Coordinates of C-alpha atoms in Angstrom, one line a residue:
M18 CA 136.0 78.9 195.4
P19 CA 133.7 80.5 198.0
I20 CA 135.2 80.9 201.5
D21 CA 133.8 78.4 204.0
N22 CA 135.3 79.0 207.5
A23 CA 132.1 78.3 209.5
G24 CA 130.8 74.8 210.2
N25 CA 127.8 73.6 208.2
T26 CA 126.1 71.7 211.1
L27 CA 125.6 72.3 214.8
N28 CA 128.2 69.6 215.5
T29 CA 130.8 71.3 213.3
A30 CA 130.0 74.9 214.2
K31 CA 132.9 77.3 214.3
K32 CA 133.6 78.2 218.0
I33 CA 133.5 81.9 218.9
T34 CA 135.1 83.2 222.1
L35 CA 133.1 86.4 223.0
T36 CA 134.8 89.6 224.0
T37 CA 133.6 93.0 224.9
N38 CA 134.7 94.2 221.5
I39 CA 132.8 93.7 218.2
Q40 CA 134.2 90.7 216.4
T41 CA 133.8 90.2 212.6
F42 CA 133.6 86.9 210.7
S43 CA 133.5 86.8 207.0
D44 CA 132.1 83.9 205.1
W45 CA 129.8 82.9 202.3
V46 CA 126.4 81.1 201.9
G47 CA 124.4 80.1 198.8
S48 CA 123.1 77.2 196.8
S49 CA 126.0 75.0 197.5
D50 CA 126.5 75.9 201.2
I51 CA 123.1 76.9 202.6
D52 CA 124.0 76.9 206.3
D53 CA 126.8 78.4 208.4
F54 CA 126.9 77.7 212.2
Y55 CA 128.8 79.4 215.0
S56 CA 128.9 78.2 218.6
L57 CA 129.4 80.4 221.7
S58 CA 129.1 80.2 225.5
L59 CA 127.7 82.8 227.9
A60 CA 129.1 82.7 231.4
G61 CA 126.2 84.7 232.8
R62 CA 122.9 86.4 231.8
S63 CA 123.8 89.0 229.1
S64 CA 122.6 90.6 225.9
L65 CA 123.9 89.1 222.6
N66 CA 124.1 91.5 219.6
V67 CA 124.4 89.9 216.2
L68 CA 124.6 91.8 212.9
V69 CA 124.8 90.1 209.4
D70 CA 125.6 92.7 206.7
D71 CA 127.3 93.4 203.4
L72 CA 124.9 91.2 201.6
N73 CA 124.2 90.6 197.9
A74 CA 121.3 88.1 198.4
N75 CA 118.6 87.3 200.9
V76 CA 120.1 85.8 204.1
N77 CA 118.5 85.2 207.5
A78 CA 119.9 84.7 210.9
Q79 CA 118.9 82.8 214.1
I80 CA 120.0 82.1 217.6
I81 CA 119.5 78.5 218.6
K82 CA 119.9 76.4 221.8
D83 CA 120.4 72.7 221.2
A84 CA 118.5 71.8 224.4
N85 CA 118.9 68.1 224.1
S86 CA 122.4 68.2 222.6
N87 CA 121.5 65.9 219.7
G88 CA 123.1 68.1 217.0
L89 CA 119.7 68.8 215.4
I90 CA 117.4 71.9 215.4
D91 CA 114.2 70.5 217.1
S92 CA 110.9 72.2 217.7
G93 CA 111.3 75.1 220.2
E94 CA 115.0 75.3 219.9
I95 CA 115.1 78.5 217.7
I96 CA 115.1 81.2 220.3
T97 CA 114.8 84.2 218.0
G98 CA 115.8 85.3 214.5
S99 CA 115.9 88.1 211.9
Y100 CA 114.2 87.6 208.6
Q101 CA 114.6 90.7 206.5
G102 CA 113.9 90.4 202.8
G103 CA 116.2 91.3 199.8
H104 CA 119.7 92.4 200.5
R105 CA 118.9 94.0 203.9
S106 CA 121.1 93.4 206.9
E107 CA 119.9 91.1 209.7
L108 CA 120.1 92.3 213.3
I109 CA 119.4 90.4 216.5
K110 CA 119.5 91.8 220.0
H111 CA 118.4 89.3 222.6
T112 CA 119.1 88.8 226.4
L113 CA 120.1 85.2 227.2
N114 CA 120.8 83.2 230.3
A115 CA 124.1 81.5 230.9
G116 CA 124.6 78.6 228.6
N117 CA 125.8 77.3 225.2
Y118 CA 124.2 78.7 222.0
F119 CA 124.5 78.6 218.2
I120 CA 124.2 81.3 215.6
R121 CA 122.9 80.2 212.2
V122 CA 123.4 82.3 209.1
Y123 CA 121.6 80.8 206.1
S124 CA 120.7 81.5 202.5
Q125 CA 117.1 82.2 201.8
S126 CA 117.7 82.8 198.1
G127 CA 120.8 83.5 196.1
D128 CA 124.6 83.5 196.7
T129 CA 126.5 86.0 198.8
N130 CA 129.4 86.8 200.9
Y131 CA 128.6 88.3 204.3
N132 CA 130.1 89.7 207.5
L133 CA 128.9 88.4 210.9
K134 CA 129.5 91.0 213.6
I135 CA 128.9 89.9 217.2
F136 CA 129.5 91.2 220.6
E137 CA 128.2 90.6 224.2
N138 CA 126.6 93.3 226.1
F139 CA 127.4 93.2 229.9
A140 CA 125.3 94.6 232.6
P141 CA 127.1 97.3 234.8
T142 CA 129.0 95.8 237.7
S143 CA 130.8 96.8 240.9
L144 CA 128.6 99.8 241.8
E145 CA 129.8 101.3 245.1
F146 CA 129.5 104.6 247.0
N147 CA 129.5 105.9 250.6
L148 CA 127.7 108.8 252.2
N149 CA 129.7 111.9 253.2
S150 CA 127.5 112.1 256.3
T151 CA 125.0 109.7 257.8
S152 CA 123.4 112.3 260.1
L153 CA 121.7 115.1 258.4
N154 CA 119.3 118.0 259.0
T155 CA 116.1 118.4 257.0
T156 CA 117.8 121.2 255.1
D157 CA 121.1 119.6 254.4
N158 CA 122.5 118.1 251.2
L159 CA 122.8 114.3 250.9
S160 CA 126.1 113.6 249.1
I161 CA 128.3 110.7 248.4
N162 CA 132.0 109.8 248.0
N163 CA 134.1 107.0 246.6
A164 CA 131.4 106.5 243.9
W165 CA 132.4 104.0 241.1
V166 CA 130.7 101.8 238.6
S167 CA 132.2 99.4 236.0
D168 CA 130.9 98.2 232.6
K169 CA 132.8 95.8 230.5
N170 CA 131.4 97.4 227.4
G171 CA 133.0 100.8 228.3
V172 CA 132.0 103.8 230.3
S173 CA 129.9 105.2 227.4
D174 CA 127.5 102.3 227.8
I175 CA 126.5 103.4 231.3
S176 CA 123.2 105.2 231.2
K177 CA 122.5 106.2 234.8
V178 CA 122.6 105.3 238.4
D179 CA 119.0 105.3 239.6
F180 CA 118.6 106.6 243.1
R181 CA 115.6 106.1 245.4
I182 CA 115.1 106.8 249.2
Q183 CA 113.3 104.3 251.3
R184 CA 111.4 105.7 254.3
A185 CA 111.2 104.0 257.7
D186 CA 107.7 102.7 256.9
G187 CA 109.0 100.9 253.8
T188 CA 107.6 103.2 251.2
W189 CA 109.9 104.6 248.4
L190 CA 110.6 108.1 247.2
N191 CA 112.1 108.5 243.7
V192 CA 114.8 111.2 243.5
A193 CA 117.2 112.6 240.9
D194 CA 119.7 110.1 239.2
A195 CA 123.4 110.4 238.4
T196 CA 124.0 110.7 234.7
V197 CA 127.5 112.0 234.3
F198 CA 130.4 109.5 234.5
T199 CA 134.1 110.1 234.2
A200 CA 136.3 107.2 232.9
D201 CA 139.2 106.1 235.1
S202 CA 142.5 107.1 233.6
S203 CA 143.9 103.5 233.9
N204 CA 140.7 101.5 233.2
A205 CA 138.3 102.6 230.4
S206 CA 135.5 100.3 231.7
K207 CA 135.5 102.0 235.2
A208 CA 134.0 105.4 236.0
N209 CA 133.5 107.6 238.9
F210 CA 130.6 109.9 239.5
S211 CA 129.4 112.5 242.0
Y212 CA 125.9 113.0 243.5
S213 CA 124.4 115.6 245.8
L214 CA 120.8 115.9 246.7
S215 CA 119.1 118.7 248.6
L216 CA 116.7 117.4 251.3
K217 CA 115.0 120.8 251.7
D218 CA 112.3 120.1 249.2
L219 CA 111.7 116.4 250.1
N220 CA 109.7 117.2 253.3
L221 CA 111.4 114.3 255.1
A222 CA 110.2 113.7 258.7
A223 CA 112.8 112.9 261.3
G224 CA 113.8 109.3 261.3
N225 CA 115.9 106.7 259.6
Y226 CA 116.2 106.3 255.8
T227 CA 118.0 104.3 253.1
L228 CA 119.6 105.7 249.9
Q229 CA 119.4 102.9 247.3
G230 CA 121.3 103.0 244.0
K231 CA 121.3 100.8 240.8
A232 CA 123.3 101.4 237.7
Y233 CA 121.8 100.8 234.2
D234 CA 123.4 100.6 230.8
Q235 CA 122.0 101.7 227.4
T236 CA 120.0 98.5 227.0
G237 CA 118.4 98.6 230.5
A238 CA 120.7 95.9 232.0
V239 CA 121.1 96.6 235.8
S240 CA 124.0 96.3 238.3
N241 CA 124.1 95.2 241.9
T242 CA 122.1 97.2 244.4
V243 CA 123.9 99.4 246.9
K244 CA 122.1 100.7 250.1
Q245 CA 123.4 103.2 252.5
T246 CA 121.4 104.3 255.6
F247 CA 121.2 107.8 257.1
T248 CA 119.3 109.6 259.8
V249 CA 117.4 112.9 259.5
T250 CA 117.0 115.1 262.6
T251 CA 115.1 118.3 263.1
T252 CA 118.1 120.0 264.7
A253 CA 121.5 120.4 263.2
P254 CA 123.7 117.3 263.6
I255 CA 126.5 117.5 266.1
T256 CA 129.9 118.1 264.6
T257 CA 133.3 117.5 266.2
S258 CA 136.3 119.8 266.4
T259 CA 140.0 119.5 267.3
T260 CA 139.6 122.7 269.4
A261 CA 137.7 123.0 272.6
P262 CA 134.2 124.4 272.4
T263 CA 133.8 128.0 273.6
T264 CA 130.7 127.0 275.7
T265 CA 129.7 124.1 277.7
S266 CA 126.3 122.6 278.6
T267 CA 125.2 120.2 281.2
T268 CA 122.5 118.7 279.0
A269 CA 123.1 116.9 275.7
P270 CA 121.6 118.3 272.6
T271 CA 118.3 116.6 271.6
T272 CA 117.1 115.2 268.4
T273 CA 113.5 114.4 267.3
S274 CA 113.0 111.0 265.8
T275 CA 109.9 108.9 265.0
L276 CA 109.7 105.2 265.8
V277 CA 107.4 103.8 263.0
Q278 CA 106.2 100.2 262.7
D279 CA 106.7 98.9 259.3
W280 CA 104.0 99.5 256.6
F281 CA 102.9 95.8 256.6
S282 CA 102.0 95.6 260.3
Q283 CA 100.6 99.0 260.3
N284 CA 98.2 98.6 257.3
L285 CA 97.4 94.9 257.0
L286 CA 95.2 92.9 259.3
D287 CA 95.7 89.1 258.6
Q288 CA 98.9 87.9 260.3
Q289 CA 99.7 85.2 257.7
I290 CA 99.3 87.8 254.9
I291 CA 101.4 90.4 256.8
T292 CA 104.3 87.8 257.1
L293 CA 104.0 86.6 253.5
V294 CA 103.7 90.0 251.9
R295 CA 106.6 91.5 253.9
S296 CA 108.8 88.6 252.6
L297 CA 107.6 88.8 249.0
A298 CA 107.9 92.6 248.8
S299 CA 111.5 92.6 250.3
D300 CA 112.8 93.4 246.8
G301 CA 110.5 96.4 246.4
D302 CA 108.1 94.6 243.9
L303 CA 105.2 92.2 243.9
S304 CA 105.2 90.1 240.8
R305 CA 102.4 88.1 239.2
Q306 CA 103.6 84.9 241.0
D307 CA 103.8 86.9 244.3
M308 CA 100.1 87.9 243.9
L309 CA 99.1 84.3 243.1
N310 CA 100.9 83.2 246.3
I311 CA 99.0 85.9 248.3
F312 CA 95.6 84.9 246.7
R313 CA 96.3 81.2 247.6
N314 CA 97.2 82.2 251.2
A315 CA 93.9 84.0 251.5
Q316 CA 92.1 80.7 250.9
D317 CA 93.7 79.1 253.9
N318 CA 90.4 78.5 255.9
S319 CA 88.1 77.4 253.0
A320 CA 86.6 80.9 252.9
I321 CA 87.8 84.5 252.5
D322 CA 87.3 86.4 255.8
V323 CA 86.8 90.1 256.4
K324 CA 90.5 90.7 257.2
E325 CA 91.6 89.1 254.0
V326 CA 89.2 90.9 251.9
K327 CA 90.3 94.3 253.4
D328 CA 94.0 93.3 253.0
L329 CA 93.6 92.4 249.3
K330 CA 92.2 95.9 248.7
T331 CA 94.8 97.6 250.8
L332 CA 97.6 96.0 248.7
L333 CA 96.2 97.6 245.6
G334 CA 96.0 101.1 247.2
A335 CA 97.8 104.2 246.0
S336 CA 100.5 104.3 248.7
T337 CA 102.4 101.1 249.2
P338 CA 106.0 100.2 249.8
F339 CA 106.4 98.2 246.7
T340 CA 105.8 98.5 242.9
M341 CA 103.7 96.3 240.7
Q342 CA 103.6 95.8 237.0
D343 CA 100.6 97.6 235.4
S344 CA 99.0 94.4 234.2
V345 CA 99.5 92.6 237.6
K346 CA 98.0 95.5 239.4
W347 CA 95.0 95.8 237.1
L348 CA 94.3 92.1 237.2
S349 CA 94.8 91.9 241.0
T350 CA 92.4 94.8 241.4
Q351 CA 89.7 92.8 239.6
V352 CA 90.3 89.9 242.0
A353 CA 90.3 92.1 245.1
N354 CA 87.1 94.0 244.0
G355 CA 85.3 90.7 243.3
A356 CA 86.1 89.2 246.7
T357 CA 83.4 89.2 249.3
V358 CA 83.4 88.3 253.0
D359 CA 82.8 84.6 253.6
M360 CA 83.2 83.8 249.9
A361 CA 84.1 80.1 249.4
A362 CA 87.8 79.6 248.7
S363 CA 86.9 77.3 245.7
N364 CA 84.7 80.1 244.3
F365 CA 87.3 82.7 244.8
E366 CA 89.9 80.5 243.1
S367 CA 87.7 79.5 240.1
N368 CA 85.8 82.7 239.4
L369 CA 88.3 85.3 240.3
V370 CA 91.9 84.0 240.4
G371 CA 91.2 81.6 237.6
R372 CA 89.3 84.1 235.4
W373 CA 91.8 87.0 235.7
F374 CA 95.1 85.2 236.2
L375 CA 94.9 81.7 234.7
G376 CA 92.5 82.0 231.7
T377 CA 90.2 79.3 233.0
I378 CA 87.1 81.2 231.9
A379 CA 87.0 81.6 228.1
P380 CA 84.5 83.4 225.8
T381 CA 81.1 81.6 225.6
P382 CA 81.6 78.7 223.1
V383 CA 79.0 79.8 220.6
F384 CA 79.0 81.7 217.3
N385 CA 75.7 82.7 215.6
G386 CA 73.9 79.8 217.2
T387 CA 76.6 77.2 216.5
N388 CA 78.2 75.5 219.5
L389 CA 82.0 75.6 219.5
T390 CA 84.6 73.3 221.0
Y391 CA 87.9 74.5 222.5
T392 CA 91.0 72.6 221.7
V393 CA 94.7 73.1 222.5
P394 CA 96.6 73.4 219.3
T395 CA 100.3 72.7 218.8
G396 CA 102.7 75.5 218.0
S397 CA 104.3 78.4 219.7
L398 CA 103.4 82.0 220.4
F399 CA 105.6 83.6 217.8
G400 CA 107.3 80.8 216.0
S401 CA 110.9 81.0 214.8
S402 CA 110.8 84.8 214.5
G403 CA 110.5 85.3 218.2
E404 CA 108.1 88.2 217.9
A405 CA 104.8 89.2 216.1
R406 CA 105.0 89.5 212.3
I407 CA 102.3 91.0 210.0
G408 CA 102.4 87.8 207.9
D409 CA 101.0 85.8 210.8
I410 CA 97.6 87.6 210.5
D411 CA 95.3 85.3 208.5
Q412 CA 91.5 85.7 209.1
G413 CA 89.5 82.6 209.9
K414 CA 85.7 82.4 209.8
L415 CA 85.0 85.3 212.1
G416 CA 83.9 88.6 210.5
N417 CA 86.5 90.5 212.5
C418 CA 88.5 92.1 209.6
T419 CA 88.5 95.5 211.2
F420 CA 90.2 94.1 214.3
L421 CA 92.8 92.1 212.3
A422 CA 93.4 95.1 210.1
A423 CA 94.0 97.2 213.2
L424 CA 96.6 94.7 214.4
G425 CA 98.3 94.8 211.0
A426 CA 98.3 98.6 210.9
T427 CA 100.7 98.7 213.9
F428 CA 103.6 97.2 212.1
G429 CA 106.3 99.3 210.5
R430 CA 106.2 100.4 206.8
Q431 CA 106.6 97.6 204.4
F432 CA 105.8 96.7 200.8
N433 CA 105.4 92.9 201.1
D434 CA 105.5 90.0 203.4
A435 CA 109.3 89.7 203.0
G436 CA 109.7 93.1 204.9
N437 CA 108.9 91.4 208.3
T438 CA 109.0 94.6 210.2
S439 CA 108.2 94.5 213.9
S440 CA 105.3 95.9 215.9
S441 CA 106.5 97.1 219.3
L442 CA 102.9 97.7 220.2
I443 CA 101.8 94.1 219.6
N444 CA 105.0 92.8 221.2
S445 CA 104.3 94.8 224.3
M446 CA 100.5 93.9 224.2
I447 CA 101.2 90.2 224.8
T448 CA 102.9 88.8 227.9
D449 CA 103.9 85.2 227.9
N450 CA 103.5 84.2 231.6
G451 CA 105.5 81.0 231.1
D452 CA 102.8 78.7 232.4
N453 CA 100.8 78.3 229.1
T454 CA 98.9 81.5 229.9
Y455 CA 99.1 84.8 228.2
T456 CA 98.1 88.3 229.4
M457 CA 96.8 90.6 226.7
R458 CA 96.3 94.4 226.8
F459 CA 93.4 96.4 225.3
Y460 CA 92.5 100.0 225.8
S461 CA 89.2 101.5 227.0
N462 CA 89.1 105.3 226.5
G463 CA 92.9 105.3 226.5
A464 CA 93.3 103.4 229.7
A465 CA 94.9 99.9 229.7
E466 CA 92.8 96.9 230.6
Y467 CA 94.0 93.3 230.6
V468 CA 92.7 89.8 229.9
T469 CA 94.5 86.4 230.6
V470 CA 93.9 83.5 228.3
D471 CA 95.1 79.9 228.2
R472 CA 96.1 78.0 225.0
R473 CA 92.6 76.7 224.3
I474 CA 91.3 78.0 220.9
A475 CA 88.0 77.6 219.1
T476 CA 89.9 76.2 216.2
S477 CA 86.8 75.9 213.9
I478 CA 86.4 79.7 213.6
A479 CA 89.7 81.1 214.9
A480 CA 92.4 83.0 212.9
K481 CA 94.6 80.6 211.1
R482 CA 97.8 79.4 212.7
N483 CA 100.3 79.4 209.8
N484 CA 103.4 77.4 210.7
G485 CA 102.0 76.8 214.2
V486 CA 102.1 80.5 215.2
L487 CA 99.5 81.1 217.9
W488 CA 99.6 84.8 218.8
V489 CA 96.9 86.0 216.4
A490 CA 94.3 83.4 217.5
L491 CA 95.2 84.0 221.1
V492 CA 94.8 87.8 220.8
E493 CA 91.5 87.2 218.9
K494 CA 90.3 85.0 221.7
A495 CA 91.3 87.6 224.3
Y496 CA 89.5 90.3 222.4
A497 CA 86.3 88.2 222.4
Q498 CA 86.7 87.6 226.1
W499 CA 87.3 91.3 226.9
L500 CA 84.3 92.5 224.9
E501 CA 82.1 89.7 226.4
S502 CA 82.9 91.0 229.9
R503 CA 82.0 94.6 228.8
T504 CA 78.8 93.8 226.9
S505 CA 77.5 90.6 228.6
Q506 CA 77.0 89.1 225.1
P507 CA 78.7 86.0 223.7
G508 CA 82.2 87.3 222.8
Y509 CA 82.4 85.7 219.4
N510 CA 79.1 87.1 218.3
V511 CA 80.3 90.6 219.4
I512 CA 83.6 90.4 217.4
G513 CA 82.6 88.1 214.5
N514 CA 79.8 90.0 212.8
G515 CA 81.5 93.2 211.6
T516 CA 81.9 96.6 213.2
N517 CA 83.2 100.1 212.3
L518 CA 86.8 100.9 211.5
F519 CA 87.7 103.2 214.4
A520 CA 86.7 101.2 217.5
P521 CA 89.2 98.3 217.1
L522 CA 92.0 100.9 216.3
Q523 CA 91.3 102.6 219.6
F524 CA 91.0 99.3 221.5
V525 CA 94.4 98.2 220.1
T526 CA 96.5 101.4 220.1
G527 CA 94.9 103.3 223.0
R528 CA 94.9 106.4 220.9
S529 CA 91.9 108.4 219.6
T530 CA 91.1 108.1 216.0
T531 CA 90.6 110.6 213.1
N532 CA 88.2 109.3 210.6
Y533 CA 88.2 110.6 206.9
S534 CA 85.6 110.2 204.2
I535 CA 87.5 109.1 201.1
S536 CA 86.7 112.5 199.5
K537 CA 88.7 114.2 202.2
V538 CA 91.8 111.9 201.9
S539 CA 94.9 113.3 200.3
F540 CA 98.2 111.4 199.5
S541 CA 99.8 113.8 202.0
T542 CA 97.3 112.7 204.7
L543 CA 98.5 109.1 204.3
E544 CA 102.2 109.8 204.0
T545 CA 102.3 112.2 207.0
A546 CA 100.4 109.7 209.3
L547 CA 102.7 106.8 208.3
A548 CA 105.8 109.0 208.8
N549 CA 104.5 109.9 212.3
G550 CA 104.2 106.2 213.2
Q551 CA 100.4 106.2 213.2
A552 CA 98.2 103.2 212.4
L553 CA 95.8 103.4 209.4
T554 CA 93.0 101.2 208.2
A555 CA 90.7 101.5 205.2
A556 CA 87.5 99.7 204.1
R557 CA 85.2 99.3 201.1
V558 CA 81.4 98.8 201.0
G559 CA 79.1 97.9 198.0
G560 CA 80.4 95.8 195.2
D561 CA 83.9 94.5 194.8
S562 CA 86.5 96.6 193.0
K563 CA 89.2 95.1 190.8
Y564 CA 91.6 94.4 193.7
I565 CA 89.6 95.1 196.9
A566 CA 86.8 92.9 198.4
S567 CA 83.6 94.6 199.4
N568 CA 82.5 95.0 203.1
H569 CA 86.0 94.3 204.1
A570 CA 88.8 96.2 206.0
Y571 CA 92.5 96.4 205.1
S572 CA 95.7 97.6 206.9
L573 CA 97.5 100.6 205.2
T574 CA 101.2 99.6 205.2
N575 CA 103.0 102.1 203.0
T576 CA 103.0 105.0 200.6
Y577 CA 105.7 106.0 198.1
I578 CA 106.3 107.8 194.8
D579 CA 107.6 105.5 192.0
T580 CA 110.3 106.4 189.5
S581 CA 107.7 107.8 187.1
G582 CA 106.5 110.2 189.8
Q583 CA 103.2 108.4 190.5
Q584 CA 101.8 108.4 194.0
R585 CA 101.2 104.9 195.2
V586 CA 99.6 103.2 198.3
V587 CA 100.2 99.7 199.7
V588 CA 97.5 97.9 201.7
R589 CA 97.3 94.5 203.2
N590 CA 94.3 92.1 203.2
P591 CA 94.0 90.3 206.7
W592 CA 93.1 87.2 204.8
G593 CA 96.9 86.8 204.1
V594 CA 96.3 86.6 200.4
D595 CA 95.3 89.1 197.8
G596 CA 91.7 87.8 197.7
K597 CA 90.7 89.4 194.3
T598 CA 92.7 89.9 191.2
L599 CA 96.4 88.9 191.9
N600 CA 98.6 91.9 192.6
G601 CA 102.2 90.8 192.5
T602 CA 102.9 87.9 194.9
N603 CA 99.8 86.4 196.5
D604 CA 100.8 87.5 200.0
G605 CA 97.9 89.9 200.8
F606 CA 99.9 93.1 200.0
I607 CA 98.3 95.1 197.2
D608 CA 100.1 98.0 195.5
L609 CA 97.7 100.7 194.2
S610 CA 98.0 104.0 192.5
F611 CA 96.5 106.7 194.7
A612 CA 93.7 107.1 192.2
E613 CA 93.0 103.3 192.5
F614 CA 93.1 103.6 196.3
T615 CA 90.5 106.3 196.5
Q616 CA 88.2 104.6 194.0
S617 CA 88.5 101.3 195.9
F618 CA 88.2 102.4 199.5
N619 CA 84.9 104.2 199.3
Y620 CA 84.1 103.7 203.1
G621 CA 87.1 105.9 204.0
I622 CA 90.0 105.6 206.4
S623 CA 90.7 105.7 210.2
V624 CA 94.0 107.0 211.6
A625 CA 95.2 106.4 215.2

């Protein structure tokens, strides 16, 4: 009989006690035992690593949180999953907050034994160090002692200790990091390190400074923050000696120091904004929510006054004592640049904050003369997969195949919809703000620009939402909104009536394109581009071919040489189905010989 050590429901799940070492659990799933469940608890925020391998059939894996403790998998309780096809291993790496979770291993098709390997990645802890001297000359070395850091996953997991120096005015200076660590002889999870930094090339003025350190592991998890203060003088610091000095002086040595007000009172004008920003930026960063708080504060007297307008623009300047996410800074700049003196607070909120941060302004609801209605559909951003999948792309009634093909071209190489490779570009393109709004990134001449949308979708024309997955329709809406702001034309008319191949590729990837007529395309051209991680799209004009629809764009997803030595090319139709003559499974993936490819795609290809 097949082994069955794991529970078959959430309530009977096999309990796992996590350790810092990899644990392996062997079991079996198949037609008579579809589901295996494992339960575990995390004491704090950490990264869970799950691998299911040694497979002889198609198995998937998921991480689940039974939020209502009813012993059932309800909507929204699948946090993430891995859905590789065939016999390929399933791998999940996901950062989770403290709490109780389940791992589900289940049969997609066929019977197989498997090994579940799991371990918890811990952030570095117990970072500590002291300064060898707290009084330094501008040409001295800043060095440390008693420097230690711990990582429960072992010293080899420690990536760096990131050092920065904070000036007296609150601004930061990035300096070299510590990257070499020596394990303690009695504790393999604890390491010491050394650090020495020459101040000579930093051009520090006399005054007080703070050295800040944070330890990072290989996954980017971060430790506690350590801060040590020191003083820089323009004369050599005084030293003490056990022997009497050979000379005496009636006057004490002097040092030059500068008393500087903090950056906030020195550069901002409105007292309420000064106090608020100083508090919000105490961690060295202004987040999206921080900027929303600042914008709301600027509306305190029903209108935006001259000081508040100047302060908003100052916060977005080049030299500030805090960092800001690129998207937050770009969107905040649009708000600040749009603000005018005596602008009504309600107008500032609806036309600037609402437009750029809350998605309250959507593309004009019209397409080719037909009025559209926005509705809020059910579903989730990525569905059970937890990230974008090429199979989610399913064109609706808009003629935006070149854009959807460009999205599809950013996924990894795959032959069919079972491949389910990831697109790091799409995953980084979309930010879920956690308040039913989403920030999307596009590129203009290689520079990132951003749009925020809410969940409303013009459902009558939008990309289809298979299994309630919303990301394609939301990105499509953001694309229409972005181009409407650039062209002053109704966005759906701009994106929905066809365009060239290369522009959408540039807008999505931020890279310049190389465009080939089909007579200039070789199999090596395609293979080399895919091997280099580039995105490729192809199109046909004129009449339909056997497999390819006319006046339509496709993503190019793979090339290979089959067992008979024939060169072959795989493309995907953004309709989500083959569309013409069925080619294998009706999943939109079409496998062509290179000769068929060149005969079919007479418009040519674009590569980015």
